[in-house]
Coordinates of C-alpha atoms in Angstrom, one line a residue:
X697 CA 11.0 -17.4 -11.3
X698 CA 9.0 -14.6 -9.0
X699 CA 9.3 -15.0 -5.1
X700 CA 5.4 -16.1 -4.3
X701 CA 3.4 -13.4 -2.1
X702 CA 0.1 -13.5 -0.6
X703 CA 0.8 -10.2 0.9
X704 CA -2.4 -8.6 -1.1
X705 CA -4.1 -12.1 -1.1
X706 CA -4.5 -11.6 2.6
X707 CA -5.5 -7.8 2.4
X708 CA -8.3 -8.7 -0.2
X709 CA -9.6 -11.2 2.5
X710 CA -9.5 -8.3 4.8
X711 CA -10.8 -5.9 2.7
X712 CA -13.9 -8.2 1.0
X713 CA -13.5 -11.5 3.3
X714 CA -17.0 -13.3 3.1
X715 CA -18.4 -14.5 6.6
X716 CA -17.5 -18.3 7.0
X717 CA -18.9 -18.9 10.4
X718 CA -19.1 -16.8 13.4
X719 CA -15.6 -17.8 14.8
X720 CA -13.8 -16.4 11.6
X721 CA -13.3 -13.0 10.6
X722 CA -14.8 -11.1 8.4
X723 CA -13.6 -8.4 5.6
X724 CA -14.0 -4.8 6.6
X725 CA -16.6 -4.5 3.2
X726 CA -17.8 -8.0 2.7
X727 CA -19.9 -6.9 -0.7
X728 CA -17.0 -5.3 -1.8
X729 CA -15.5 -6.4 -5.5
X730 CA -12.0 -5.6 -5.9
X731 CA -10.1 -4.2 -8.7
X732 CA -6.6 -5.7 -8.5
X733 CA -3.8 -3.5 -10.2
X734 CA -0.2 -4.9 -10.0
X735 CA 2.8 -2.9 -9.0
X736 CA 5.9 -5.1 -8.6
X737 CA 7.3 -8.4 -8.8
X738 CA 10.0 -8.2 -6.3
X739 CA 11.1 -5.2 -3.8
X740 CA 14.3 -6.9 -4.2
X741 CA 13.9 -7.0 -8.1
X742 CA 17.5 -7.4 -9.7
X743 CA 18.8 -4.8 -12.4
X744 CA 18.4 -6.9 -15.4
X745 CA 15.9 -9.4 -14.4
X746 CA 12.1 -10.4 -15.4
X747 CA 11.2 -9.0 -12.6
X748 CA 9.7 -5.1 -11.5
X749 CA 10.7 -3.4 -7.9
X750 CA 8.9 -0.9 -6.3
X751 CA 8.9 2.5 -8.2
X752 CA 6.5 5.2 -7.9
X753 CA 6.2 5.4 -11.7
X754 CA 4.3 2.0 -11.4
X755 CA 2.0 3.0 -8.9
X756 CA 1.4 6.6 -11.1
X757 CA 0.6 4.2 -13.7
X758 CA -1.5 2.0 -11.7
X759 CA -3.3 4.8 -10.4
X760 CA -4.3 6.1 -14.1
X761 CA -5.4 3.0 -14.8
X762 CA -7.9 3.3 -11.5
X763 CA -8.4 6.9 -12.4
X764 CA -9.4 5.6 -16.6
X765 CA -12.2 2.7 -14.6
X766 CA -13.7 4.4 -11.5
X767 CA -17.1 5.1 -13.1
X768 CA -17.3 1.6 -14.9
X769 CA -16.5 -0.3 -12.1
X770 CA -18.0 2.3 -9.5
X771 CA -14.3 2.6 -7.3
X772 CA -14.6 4.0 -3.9
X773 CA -11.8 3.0 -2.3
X774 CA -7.8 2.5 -3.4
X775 CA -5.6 0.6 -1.2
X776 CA -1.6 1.4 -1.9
X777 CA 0.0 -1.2 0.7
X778 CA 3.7 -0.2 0.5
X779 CA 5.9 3.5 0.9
X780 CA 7.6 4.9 -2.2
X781 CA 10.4 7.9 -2.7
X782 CA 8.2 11.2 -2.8
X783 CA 6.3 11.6 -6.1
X784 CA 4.3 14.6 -7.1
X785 CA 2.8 12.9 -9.9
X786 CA 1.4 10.5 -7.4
X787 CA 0.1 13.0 -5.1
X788 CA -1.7 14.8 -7.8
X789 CA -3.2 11.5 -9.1
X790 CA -4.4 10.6 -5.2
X791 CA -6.0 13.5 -5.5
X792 CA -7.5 13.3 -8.4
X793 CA -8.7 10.3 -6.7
X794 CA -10.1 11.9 -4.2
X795 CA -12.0 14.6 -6.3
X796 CA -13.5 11.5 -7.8
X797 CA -15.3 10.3 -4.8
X798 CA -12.1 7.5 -3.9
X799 CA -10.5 7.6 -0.7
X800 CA -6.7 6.5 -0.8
X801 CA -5.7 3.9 1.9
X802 CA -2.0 4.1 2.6
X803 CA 0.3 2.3 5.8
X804 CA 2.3 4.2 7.8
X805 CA 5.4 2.3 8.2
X806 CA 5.8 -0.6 10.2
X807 CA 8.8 1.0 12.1
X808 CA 10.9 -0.6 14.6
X809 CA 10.8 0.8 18.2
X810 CA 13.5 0.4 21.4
X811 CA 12.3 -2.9 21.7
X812 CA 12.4 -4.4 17.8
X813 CA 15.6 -2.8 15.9
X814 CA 14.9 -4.9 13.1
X815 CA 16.4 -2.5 10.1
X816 CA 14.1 -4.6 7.8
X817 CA 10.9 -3.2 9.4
X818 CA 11.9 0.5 8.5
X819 CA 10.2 1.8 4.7
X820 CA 12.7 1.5 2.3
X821 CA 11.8 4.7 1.1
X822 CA 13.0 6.4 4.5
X823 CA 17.2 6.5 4.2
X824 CA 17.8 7.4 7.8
X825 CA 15.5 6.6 10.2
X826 CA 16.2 6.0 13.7
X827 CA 14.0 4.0 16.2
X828 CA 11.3 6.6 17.6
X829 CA 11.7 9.6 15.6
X830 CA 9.1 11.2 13.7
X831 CA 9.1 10.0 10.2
X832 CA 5.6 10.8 8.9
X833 CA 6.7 13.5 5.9
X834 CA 9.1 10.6 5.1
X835 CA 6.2 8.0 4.6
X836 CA 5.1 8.5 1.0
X837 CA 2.3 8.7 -0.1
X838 CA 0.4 7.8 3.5
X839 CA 1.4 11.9 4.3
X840 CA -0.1 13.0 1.6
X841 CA -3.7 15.1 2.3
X842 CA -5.7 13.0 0.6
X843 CA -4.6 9.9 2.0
X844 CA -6.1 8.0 5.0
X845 CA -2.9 7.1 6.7
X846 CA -3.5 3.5 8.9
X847 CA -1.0 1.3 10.8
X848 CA -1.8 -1.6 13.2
X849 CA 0.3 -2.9 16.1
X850 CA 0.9 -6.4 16.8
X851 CA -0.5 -7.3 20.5
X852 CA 0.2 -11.4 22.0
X853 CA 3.3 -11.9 20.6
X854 CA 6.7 -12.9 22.3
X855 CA 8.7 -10.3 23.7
X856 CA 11.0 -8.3 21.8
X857 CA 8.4 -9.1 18.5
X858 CA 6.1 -5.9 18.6

């Protein structure tokens, strides 16, 4: 069976959320509809099995199929939540993207720092990162130029944690 996520569950909320009530957050774009284009199963996905792992060739294809419904569905934003090994073809179809009026939203990296060596919080698409060294031309495809790169930092939680 496939490992249940809710990672772009929760970024859909973020992104289109709907106001509840005044305590509860709201998405960024409230009235925004989103167009939901899966990637991978699994970043663990076994050789062999049912299920897909992260490749760039499925978010080149992903991103055709974005590129093939911008005007009928009027796309103005993507949002590519995860890093991938350095693809050209993906570059040129981000900016393809972008000559079509659609910003590109990429992370950063959650990265560990002095205080969090957690080897699991490095991009799996980095191979030898060390705790606070520059690795943005290793973060594909948030360095690419027509990417808005974004990243967010943990504040409240127990030391050691952020």
């Amino acid at each position: 069976g496939h490992a249940q996520s809710f990672h772009a569950a929760a970024l859909a909320s973020l992104i289109a959320g709907q106001p509840r009530s005044a305590a509860l957050p709201v998405g960024v774009a409230p009235g925004a509809k989103i167009y939901d284009v899966q990637v991978f199963d699994s970043a663990e996905a076994e050789p062999g099995s049912d299920e897909t792992p992260i490749l760039a060739d499925n978010v080149a294809k992903a991103l055709r199929d974005v590129l093939q419904h911008v005007t009928q569905y009027d796309i103005k934003g993507v949002n590519i939540t995860l890093s991938i090994p350095d693809s050209t073809e993906v570059a040129g179809l981000i900016q393809q993207l972008w000559d079509a009026g659609v910003v590109t939203v990429a992370p950063t990296g959650n990265r560990p720092g002095a205080d969090n060596a957690d080897p699991d919080a490095a991009p799996s698409s980095v191979p030898s990162f060390n705790a606070g060294e520059n690795a943005a031309d290793q973060i594909h495809p948030a360095d690419y130029p027509d990417v808005l790169a974004v990243n967010a930092i943990a504040t409240g939680l127990p030391a050691g944690m952020c």
